[in-house]
PDB file of C-alpha atoms in Angstrom:
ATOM      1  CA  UNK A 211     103.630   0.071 196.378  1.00 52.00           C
ATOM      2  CA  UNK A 212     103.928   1.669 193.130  1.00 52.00           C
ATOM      3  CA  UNK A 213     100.204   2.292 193.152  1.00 54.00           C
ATOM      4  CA  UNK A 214     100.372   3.653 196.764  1.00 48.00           C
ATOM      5  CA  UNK A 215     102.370   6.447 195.928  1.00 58.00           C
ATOM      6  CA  UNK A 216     100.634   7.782 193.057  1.00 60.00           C
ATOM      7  CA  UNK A 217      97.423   7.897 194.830  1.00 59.00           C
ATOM      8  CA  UNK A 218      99.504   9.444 197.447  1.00 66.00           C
ATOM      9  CA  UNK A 219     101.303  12.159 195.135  1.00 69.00           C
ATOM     10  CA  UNK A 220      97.493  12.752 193.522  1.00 73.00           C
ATOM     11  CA  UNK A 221      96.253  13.619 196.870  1.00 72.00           C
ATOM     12  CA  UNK A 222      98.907  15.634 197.719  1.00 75.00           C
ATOM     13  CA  UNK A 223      97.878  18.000 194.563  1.00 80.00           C
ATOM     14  CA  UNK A 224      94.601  17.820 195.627  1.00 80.00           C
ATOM     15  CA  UNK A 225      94.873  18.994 199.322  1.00 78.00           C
ATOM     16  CA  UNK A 226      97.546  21.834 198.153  1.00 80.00           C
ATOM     17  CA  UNK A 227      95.101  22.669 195.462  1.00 83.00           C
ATOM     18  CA  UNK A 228      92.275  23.408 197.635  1.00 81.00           C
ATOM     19  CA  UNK A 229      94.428  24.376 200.501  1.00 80.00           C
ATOM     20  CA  UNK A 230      95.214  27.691 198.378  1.00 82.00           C
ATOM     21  CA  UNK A 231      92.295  28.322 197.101  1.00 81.00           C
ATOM     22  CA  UNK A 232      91.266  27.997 200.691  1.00 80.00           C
ATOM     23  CA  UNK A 233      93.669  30.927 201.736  1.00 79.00           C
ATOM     24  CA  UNK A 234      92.725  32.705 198.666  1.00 79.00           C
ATOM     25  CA  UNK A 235      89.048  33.335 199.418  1.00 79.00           C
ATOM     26  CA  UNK A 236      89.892  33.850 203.508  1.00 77.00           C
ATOM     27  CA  UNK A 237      92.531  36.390 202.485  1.00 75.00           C
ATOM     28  CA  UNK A 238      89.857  38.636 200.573  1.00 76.00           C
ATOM     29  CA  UNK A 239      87.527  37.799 203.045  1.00 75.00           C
ATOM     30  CA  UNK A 240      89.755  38.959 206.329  1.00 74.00           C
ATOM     31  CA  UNK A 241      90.975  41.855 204.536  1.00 66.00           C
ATOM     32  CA  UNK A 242      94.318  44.126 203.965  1.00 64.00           C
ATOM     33  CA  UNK A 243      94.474  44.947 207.717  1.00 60.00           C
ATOM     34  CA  UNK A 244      95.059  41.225 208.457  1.00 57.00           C
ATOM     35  CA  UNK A 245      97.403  40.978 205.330  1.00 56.00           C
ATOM     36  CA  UNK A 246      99.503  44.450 206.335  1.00 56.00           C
ATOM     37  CA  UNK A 247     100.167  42.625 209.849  1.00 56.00           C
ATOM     38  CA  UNK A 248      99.254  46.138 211.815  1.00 62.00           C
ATOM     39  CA  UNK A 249      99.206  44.061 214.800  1.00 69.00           C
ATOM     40  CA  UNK A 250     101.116  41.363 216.570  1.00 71.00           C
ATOM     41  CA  UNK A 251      97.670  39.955 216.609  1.00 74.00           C
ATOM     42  CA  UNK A 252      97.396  40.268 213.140  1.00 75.00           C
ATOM     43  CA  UNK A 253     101.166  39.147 212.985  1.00 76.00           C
ATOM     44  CA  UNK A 254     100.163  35.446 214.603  1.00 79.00           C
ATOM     45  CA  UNK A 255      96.817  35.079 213.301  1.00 80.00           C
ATOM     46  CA  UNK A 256      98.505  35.049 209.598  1.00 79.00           C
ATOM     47  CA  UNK A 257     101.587  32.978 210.595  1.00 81.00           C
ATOM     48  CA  UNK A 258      98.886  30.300 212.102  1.00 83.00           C
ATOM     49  CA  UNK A 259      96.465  30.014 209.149  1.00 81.00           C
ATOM     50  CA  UNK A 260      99.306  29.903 206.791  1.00 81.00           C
ATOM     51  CA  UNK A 261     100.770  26.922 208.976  1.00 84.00           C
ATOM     52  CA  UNK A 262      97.527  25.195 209.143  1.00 83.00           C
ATOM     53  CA  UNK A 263      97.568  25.763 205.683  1.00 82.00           C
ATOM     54  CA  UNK A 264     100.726  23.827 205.257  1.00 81.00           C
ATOM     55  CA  UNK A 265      99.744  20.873 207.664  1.00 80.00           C
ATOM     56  CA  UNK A 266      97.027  20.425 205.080  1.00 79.00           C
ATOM     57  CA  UNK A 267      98.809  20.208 202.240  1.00 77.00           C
ATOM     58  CA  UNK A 268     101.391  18.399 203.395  1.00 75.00           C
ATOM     59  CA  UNK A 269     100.294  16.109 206.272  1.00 75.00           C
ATOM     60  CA  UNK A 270      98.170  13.485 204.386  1.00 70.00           C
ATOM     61  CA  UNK A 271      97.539  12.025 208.062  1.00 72.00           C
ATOM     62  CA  UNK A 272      95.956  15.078 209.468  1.00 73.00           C
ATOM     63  CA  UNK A 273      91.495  14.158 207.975  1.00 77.00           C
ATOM     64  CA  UNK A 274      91.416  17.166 205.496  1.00 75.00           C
ATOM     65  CA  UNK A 275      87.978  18.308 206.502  1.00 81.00           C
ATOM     66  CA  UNK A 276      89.703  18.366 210.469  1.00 80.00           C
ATOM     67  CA  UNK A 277      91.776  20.953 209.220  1.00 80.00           C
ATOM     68  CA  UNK A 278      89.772  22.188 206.617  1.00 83.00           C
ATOM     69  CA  UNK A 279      87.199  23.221 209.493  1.00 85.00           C
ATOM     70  CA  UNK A 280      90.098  24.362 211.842  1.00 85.00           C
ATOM     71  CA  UNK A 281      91.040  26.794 208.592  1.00 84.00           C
ATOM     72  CA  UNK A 282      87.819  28.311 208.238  1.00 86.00           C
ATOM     73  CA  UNK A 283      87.173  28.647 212.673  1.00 87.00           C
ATOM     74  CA  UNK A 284      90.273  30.486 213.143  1.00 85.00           C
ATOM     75  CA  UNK A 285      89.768  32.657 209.931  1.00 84.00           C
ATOM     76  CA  UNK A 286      86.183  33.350 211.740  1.00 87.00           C
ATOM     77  CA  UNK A 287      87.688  34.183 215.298  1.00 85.00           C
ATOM     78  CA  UNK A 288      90.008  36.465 213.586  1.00 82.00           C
ATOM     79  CA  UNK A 289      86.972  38.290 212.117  1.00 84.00           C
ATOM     80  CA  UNK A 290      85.197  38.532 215.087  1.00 86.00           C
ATOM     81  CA  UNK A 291      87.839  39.642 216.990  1.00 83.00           C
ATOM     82  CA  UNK A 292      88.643  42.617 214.553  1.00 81.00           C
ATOM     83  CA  UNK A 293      84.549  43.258 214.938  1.00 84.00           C
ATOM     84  CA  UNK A 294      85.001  43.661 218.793  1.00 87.00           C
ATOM     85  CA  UNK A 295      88.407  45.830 218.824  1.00 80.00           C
ATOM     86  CA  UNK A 296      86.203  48.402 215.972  1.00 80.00           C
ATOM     87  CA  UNK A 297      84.111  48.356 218.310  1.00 84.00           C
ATOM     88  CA  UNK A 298      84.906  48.697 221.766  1.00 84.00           C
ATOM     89  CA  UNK A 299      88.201  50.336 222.700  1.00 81.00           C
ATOM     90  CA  UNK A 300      89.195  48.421 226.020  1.00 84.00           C
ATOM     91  CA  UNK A 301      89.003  45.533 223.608  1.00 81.00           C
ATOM     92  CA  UNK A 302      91.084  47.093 220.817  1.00 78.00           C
ATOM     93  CA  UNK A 303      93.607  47.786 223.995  1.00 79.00           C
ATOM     94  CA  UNK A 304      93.641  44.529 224.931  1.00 80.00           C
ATOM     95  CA  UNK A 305      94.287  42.512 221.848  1.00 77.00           C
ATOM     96  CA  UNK A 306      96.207  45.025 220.092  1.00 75.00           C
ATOM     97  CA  UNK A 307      97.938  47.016 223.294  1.00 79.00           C
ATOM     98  CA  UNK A 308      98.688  50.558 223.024  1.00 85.00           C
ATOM     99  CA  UNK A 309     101.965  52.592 221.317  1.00 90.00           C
ATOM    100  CA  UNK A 310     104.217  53.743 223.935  1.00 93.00           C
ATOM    101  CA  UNK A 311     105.992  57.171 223.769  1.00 94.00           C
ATOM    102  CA  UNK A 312     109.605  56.572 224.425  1.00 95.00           C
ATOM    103  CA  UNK A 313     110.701  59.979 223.198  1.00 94.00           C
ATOM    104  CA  UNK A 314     108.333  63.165 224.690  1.00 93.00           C
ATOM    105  CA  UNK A 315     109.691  66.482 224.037  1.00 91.00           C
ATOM    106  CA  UNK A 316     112.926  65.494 223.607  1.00 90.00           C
ATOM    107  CA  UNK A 317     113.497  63.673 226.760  1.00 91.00           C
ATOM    108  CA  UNK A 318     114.166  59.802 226.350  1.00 92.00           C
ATOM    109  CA  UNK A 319     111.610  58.090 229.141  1.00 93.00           C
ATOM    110  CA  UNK A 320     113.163  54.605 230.643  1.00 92.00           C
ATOM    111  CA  UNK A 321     109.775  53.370 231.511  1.00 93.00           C
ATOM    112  CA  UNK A 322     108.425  53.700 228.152  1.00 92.00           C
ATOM    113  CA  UNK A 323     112.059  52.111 226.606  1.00 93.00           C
ATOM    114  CA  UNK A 324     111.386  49.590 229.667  1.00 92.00           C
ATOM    115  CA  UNK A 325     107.570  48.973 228.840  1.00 91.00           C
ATOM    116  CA  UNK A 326     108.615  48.217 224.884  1.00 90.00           C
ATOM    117  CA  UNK A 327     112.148  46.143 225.949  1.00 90.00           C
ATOM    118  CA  UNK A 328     114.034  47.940 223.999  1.00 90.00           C
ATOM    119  CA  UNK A 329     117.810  49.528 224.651  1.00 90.00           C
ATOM    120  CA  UNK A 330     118.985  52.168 223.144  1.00 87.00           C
ATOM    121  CA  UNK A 331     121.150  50.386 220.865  1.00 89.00           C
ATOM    122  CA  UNK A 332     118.208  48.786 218.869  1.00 91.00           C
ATOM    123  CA  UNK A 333     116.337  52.431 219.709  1.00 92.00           C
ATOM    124  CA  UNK A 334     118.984  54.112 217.827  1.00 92.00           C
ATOM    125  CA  UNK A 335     118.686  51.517 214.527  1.00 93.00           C
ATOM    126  CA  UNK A 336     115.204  52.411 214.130  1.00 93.00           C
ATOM    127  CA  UNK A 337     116.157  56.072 214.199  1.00 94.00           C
ATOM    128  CA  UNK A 338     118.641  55.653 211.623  1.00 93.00           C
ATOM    129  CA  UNK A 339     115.982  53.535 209.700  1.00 92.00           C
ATOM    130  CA  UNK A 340     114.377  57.282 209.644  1.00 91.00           C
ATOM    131  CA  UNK A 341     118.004  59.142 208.391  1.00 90.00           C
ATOM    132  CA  UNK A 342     118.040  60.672 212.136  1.00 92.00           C
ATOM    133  CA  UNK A 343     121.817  60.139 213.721  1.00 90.00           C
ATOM    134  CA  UNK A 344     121.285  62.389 216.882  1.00 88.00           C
ATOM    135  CA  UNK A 345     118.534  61.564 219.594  1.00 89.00           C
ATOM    136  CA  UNK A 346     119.135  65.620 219.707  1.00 90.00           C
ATOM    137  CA  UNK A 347     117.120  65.638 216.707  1.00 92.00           C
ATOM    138  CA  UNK A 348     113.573  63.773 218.492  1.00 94.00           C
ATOM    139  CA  UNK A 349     110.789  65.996 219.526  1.00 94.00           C
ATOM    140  CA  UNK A 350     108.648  62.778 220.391  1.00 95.00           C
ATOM    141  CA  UNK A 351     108.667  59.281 219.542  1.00 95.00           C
ATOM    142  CA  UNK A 352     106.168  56.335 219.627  1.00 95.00           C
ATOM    143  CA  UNK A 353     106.776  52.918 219.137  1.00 93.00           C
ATOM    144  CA  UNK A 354     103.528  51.479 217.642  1.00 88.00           C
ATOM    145  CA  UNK A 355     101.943  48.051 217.853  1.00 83.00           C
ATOM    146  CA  UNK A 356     102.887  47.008 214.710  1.00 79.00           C
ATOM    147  CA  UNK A 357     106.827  47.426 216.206  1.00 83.00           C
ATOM    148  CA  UNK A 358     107.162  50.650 213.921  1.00 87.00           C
ATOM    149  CA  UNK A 359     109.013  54.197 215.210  1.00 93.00           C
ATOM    150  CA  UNK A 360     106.744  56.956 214.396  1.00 93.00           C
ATOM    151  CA  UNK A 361     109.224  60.620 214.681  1.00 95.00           C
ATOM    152  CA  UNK A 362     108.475  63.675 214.856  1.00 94.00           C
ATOM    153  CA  UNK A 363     111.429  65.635 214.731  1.00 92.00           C
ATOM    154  CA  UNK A 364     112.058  68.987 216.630  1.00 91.00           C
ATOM    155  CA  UNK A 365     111.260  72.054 214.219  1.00 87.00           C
ATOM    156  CA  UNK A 366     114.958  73.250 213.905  1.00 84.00           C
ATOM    157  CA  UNK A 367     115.713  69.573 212.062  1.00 82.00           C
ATOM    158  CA  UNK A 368     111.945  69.405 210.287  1.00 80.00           C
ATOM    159  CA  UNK A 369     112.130  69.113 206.633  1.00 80.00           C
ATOM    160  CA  UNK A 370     110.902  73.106 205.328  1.00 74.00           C
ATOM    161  CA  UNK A 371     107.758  72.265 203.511  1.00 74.00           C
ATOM    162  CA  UNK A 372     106.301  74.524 200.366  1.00 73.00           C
ATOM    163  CA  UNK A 373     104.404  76.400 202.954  1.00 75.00           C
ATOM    164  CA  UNK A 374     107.138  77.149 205.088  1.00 73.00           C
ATOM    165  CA  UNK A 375     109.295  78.306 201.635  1.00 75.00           C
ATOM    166  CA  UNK A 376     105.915  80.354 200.070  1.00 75.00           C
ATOM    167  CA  UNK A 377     105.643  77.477 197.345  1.00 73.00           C
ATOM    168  CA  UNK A 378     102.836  76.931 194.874  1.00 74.00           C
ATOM    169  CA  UNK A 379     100.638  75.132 197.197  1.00 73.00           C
ATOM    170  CA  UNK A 380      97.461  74.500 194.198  1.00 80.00           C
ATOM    171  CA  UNK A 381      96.839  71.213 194.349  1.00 82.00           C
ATOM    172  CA  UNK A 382      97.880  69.092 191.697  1.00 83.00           C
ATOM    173  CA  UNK A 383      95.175  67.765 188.841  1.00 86.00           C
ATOM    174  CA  UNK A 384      95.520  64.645 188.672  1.00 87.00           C
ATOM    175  CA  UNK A 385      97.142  61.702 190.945  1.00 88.00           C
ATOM    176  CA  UNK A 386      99.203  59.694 189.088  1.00 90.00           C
ATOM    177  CA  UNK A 387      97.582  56.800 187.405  1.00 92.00           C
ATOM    178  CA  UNK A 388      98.393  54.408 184.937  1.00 93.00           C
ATOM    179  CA  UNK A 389      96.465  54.750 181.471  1.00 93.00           C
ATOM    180  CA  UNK A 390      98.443  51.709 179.350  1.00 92.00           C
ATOM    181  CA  UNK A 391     100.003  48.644 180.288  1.00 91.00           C
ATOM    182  CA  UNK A 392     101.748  46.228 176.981  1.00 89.00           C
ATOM    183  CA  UNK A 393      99.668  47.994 174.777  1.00 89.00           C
ATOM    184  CA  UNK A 394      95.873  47.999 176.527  1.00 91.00           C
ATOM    185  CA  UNK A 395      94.378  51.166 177.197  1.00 93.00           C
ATOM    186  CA  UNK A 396      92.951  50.743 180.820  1.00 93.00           C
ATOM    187  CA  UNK A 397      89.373  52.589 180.355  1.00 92.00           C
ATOM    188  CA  UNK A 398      88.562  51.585 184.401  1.00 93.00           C
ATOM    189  CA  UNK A 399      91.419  54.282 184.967  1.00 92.00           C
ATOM    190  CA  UNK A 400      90.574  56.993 182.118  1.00 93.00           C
ATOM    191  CA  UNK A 401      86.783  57.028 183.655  1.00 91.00           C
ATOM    192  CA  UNK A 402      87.731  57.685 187.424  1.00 91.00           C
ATOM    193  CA  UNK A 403      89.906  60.696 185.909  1.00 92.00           C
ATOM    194  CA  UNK A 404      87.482  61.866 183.626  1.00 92.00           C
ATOM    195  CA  UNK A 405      89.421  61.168 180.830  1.00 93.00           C
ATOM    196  CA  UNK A 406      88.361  59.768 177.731  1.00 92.00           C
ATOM    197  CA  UNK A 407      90.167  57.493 175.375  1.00 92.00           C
ATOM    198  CA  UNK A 408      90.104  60.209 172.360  1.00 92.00           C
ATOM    199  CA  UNK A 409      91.981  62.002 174.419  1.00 92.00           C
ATOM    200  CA  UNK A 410      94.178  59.828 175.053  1.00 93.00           C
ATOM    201  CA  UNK A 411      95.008  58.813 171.496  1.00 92.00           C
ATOM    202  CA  UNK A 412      95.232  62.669 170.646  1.00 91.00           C
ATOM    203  CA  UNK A 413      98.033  62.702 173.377  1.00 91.00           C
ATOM    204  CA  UNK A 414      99.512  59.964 171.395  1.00 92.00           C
ATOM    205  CA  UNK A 415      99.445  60.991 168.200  1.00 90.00           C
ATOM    206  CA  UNK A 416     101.284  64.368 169.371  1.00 89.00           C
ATOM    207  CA  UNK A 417     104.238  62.464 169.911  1.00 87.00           C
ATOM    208  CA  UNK A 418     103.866  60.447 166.688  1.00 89.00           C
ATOM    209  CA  UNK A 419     102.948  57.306 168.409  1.00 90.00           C
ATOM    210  CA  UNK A 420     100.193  55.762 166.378  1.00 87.00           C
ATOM    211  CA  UNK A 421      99.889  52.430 167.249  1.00 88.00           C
ATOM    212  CA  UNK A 422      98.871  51.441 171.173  1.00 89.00           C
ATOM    213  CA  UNK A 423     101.083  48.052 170.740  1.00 88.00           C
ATOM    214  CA  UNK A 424     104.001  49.933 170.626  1.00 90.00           C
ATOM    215  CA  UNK A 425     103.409  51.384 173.865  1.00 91.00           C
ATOM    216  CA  UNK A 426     104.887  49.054 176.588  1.00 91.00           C
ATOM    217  CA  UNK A 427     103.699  51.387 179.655  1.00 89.00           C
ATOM    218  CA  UNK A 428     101.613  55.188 179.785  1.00 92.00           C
ATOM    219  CA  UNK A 429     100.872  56.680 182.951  1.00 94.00           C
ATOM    220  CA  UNK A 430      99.160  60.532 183.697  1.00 92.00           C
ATOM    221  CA  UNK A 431     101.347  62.713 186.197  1.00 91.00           C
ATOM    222  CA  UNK A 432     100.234  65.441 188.326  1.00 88.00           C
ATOM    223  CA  UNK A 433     100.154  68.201 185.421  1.00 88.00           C
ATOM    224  CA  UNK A 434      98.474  66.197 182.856  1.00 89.00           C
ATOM    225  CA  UNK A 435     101.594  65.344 180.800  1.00 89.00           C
ATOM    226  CA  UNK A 436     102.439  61.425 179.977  1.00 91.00           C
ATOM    227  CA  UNK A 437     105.226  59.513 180.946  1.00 92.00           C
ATOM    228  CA  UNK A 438     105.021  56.647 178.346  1.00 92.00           C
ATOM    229  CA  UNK A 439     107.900  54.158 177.914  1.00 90.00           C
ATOM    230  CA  UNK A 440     107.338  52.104 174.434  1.00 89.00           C
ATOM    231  CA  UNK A 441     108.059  48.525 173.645  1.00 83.00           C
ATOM    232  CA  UNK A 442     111.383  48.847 171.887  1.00 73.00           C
ATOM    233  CA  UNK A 443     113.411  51.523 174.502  1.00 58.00           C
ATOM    234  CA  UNK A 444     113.671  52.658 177.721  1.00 51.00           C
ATOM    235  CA  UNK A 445     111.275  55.252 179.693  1.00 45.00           C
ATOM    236  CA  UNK A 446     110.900  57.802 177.471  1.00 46.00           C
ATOM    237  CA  UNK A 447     110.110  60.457 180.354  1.00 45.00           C
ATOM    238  CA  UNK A 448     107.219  63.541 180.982  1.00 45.00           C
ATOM    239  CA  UNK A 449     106.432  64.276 177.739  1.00 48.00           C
TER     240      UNK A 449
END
């Protein structure tokens, strides 16, 4: 008996063990779209590989290369479905539906609210989900297939942008990017910037940091300055 449930227990590590290495690979394979669940395609198609996942690990019953096999068909259909919706529209319609306006200039529509069976009780949560109070305040609003609210609010209650306010509209230099992390200088990040790690030191050294262990965190903002945070205190800030 004893001897029963250590093979047991041993193939229970084994099945997990290749069971997520399993997901692993498919999850690079399928890609972020599958992962960021646009969908409710996408939604079941993850839920159902990660359950078939679980039966493998789990149900010692269930012939691992059965499931194994099931894991890497469904994976497959889900790939070749995402082929067809790029590319052919009525397919992309069909598996994925369309977002339906429930707000069009201004005007609340019951057979879009109807069409996405919703009331406008859980219509005004997602609003407030946005930091709009007032249905006043909707120019249009579509409820996407992902079960999202994209708003776009009226112009009276639109955020004033630099352009509306004559701003500085030049466009900043660089995107902010991390340049250190617990003391490594990340060179895969200084050579998409252009940067090079001289510089980098240089911008150190003018802050009397000499040694790249002490440096917990670095990152670049927009202007060029560094926001570094060392090992032995808090974020030290743009500097």
């Amino acid at each position: 008996m004893q001897g029963f449930q250590e093979v047991h227990f041993w193939e229970m590590i084994l099945r997990s063990t290749l069971s997520f290495f399993t997901i692993l690979v498919l999850a690079r394979v399928i890609g972020k779209k599958q992962l960021s669940q646009l969908t409710f395609f996408h939604y079941i198609t993850g839920i159902t590989i990660g359950s078939i996942a679980a039966n493998l690990s789990t149900q010692y019953e269930l012939d691992y290369w059965d499931g194994f096999i099931s894991l890497i068909w469904w994976a497959l259909l889900t790939l070749i479905i995402s082929y067809i919706t790029l590319k052919s529209s009525k397919a992309r319609v069909f598996f994925d539906d369309r977002p339906t306006i429930l707000i069009q200039n201004g005007v609340l529509l019951k057979n879009g609210m109807k069409k996405a069976r919703l009331h406008a009780d859980e219509l005004s949560m997602l609003l407030r989900e946005q930091g709009i109070f007032s249905f006043n305040e909707v120019l249009y609003a579509v409820f996407e297939t992902n079960g999202e609210l994209s708003v776009l609010k009226k112009p009276a209650n639109s955020f004033a942008t630099k352009q509306d306010v004559k701003g500085n509209l030049t466009p900043p230099t660089y995107m902010p990017t991390m340049l250190i992390t617990d003391g490594k200088i990340i060179h895969k990040n200084l050579k998409e910037l252009n940067l090079t790690e001289d510089w980098l030191l240089k911008e150190l050294n003018k802050y009397n940091i000499q040694n790249l262990g002490d440096v917990f965190f670095a990152q670049i903002l927009e202007n060029g300055s560094l926001y570094i945070c060392l090992n032995n205190e808090d974020g030290k800030g743009d500097h």
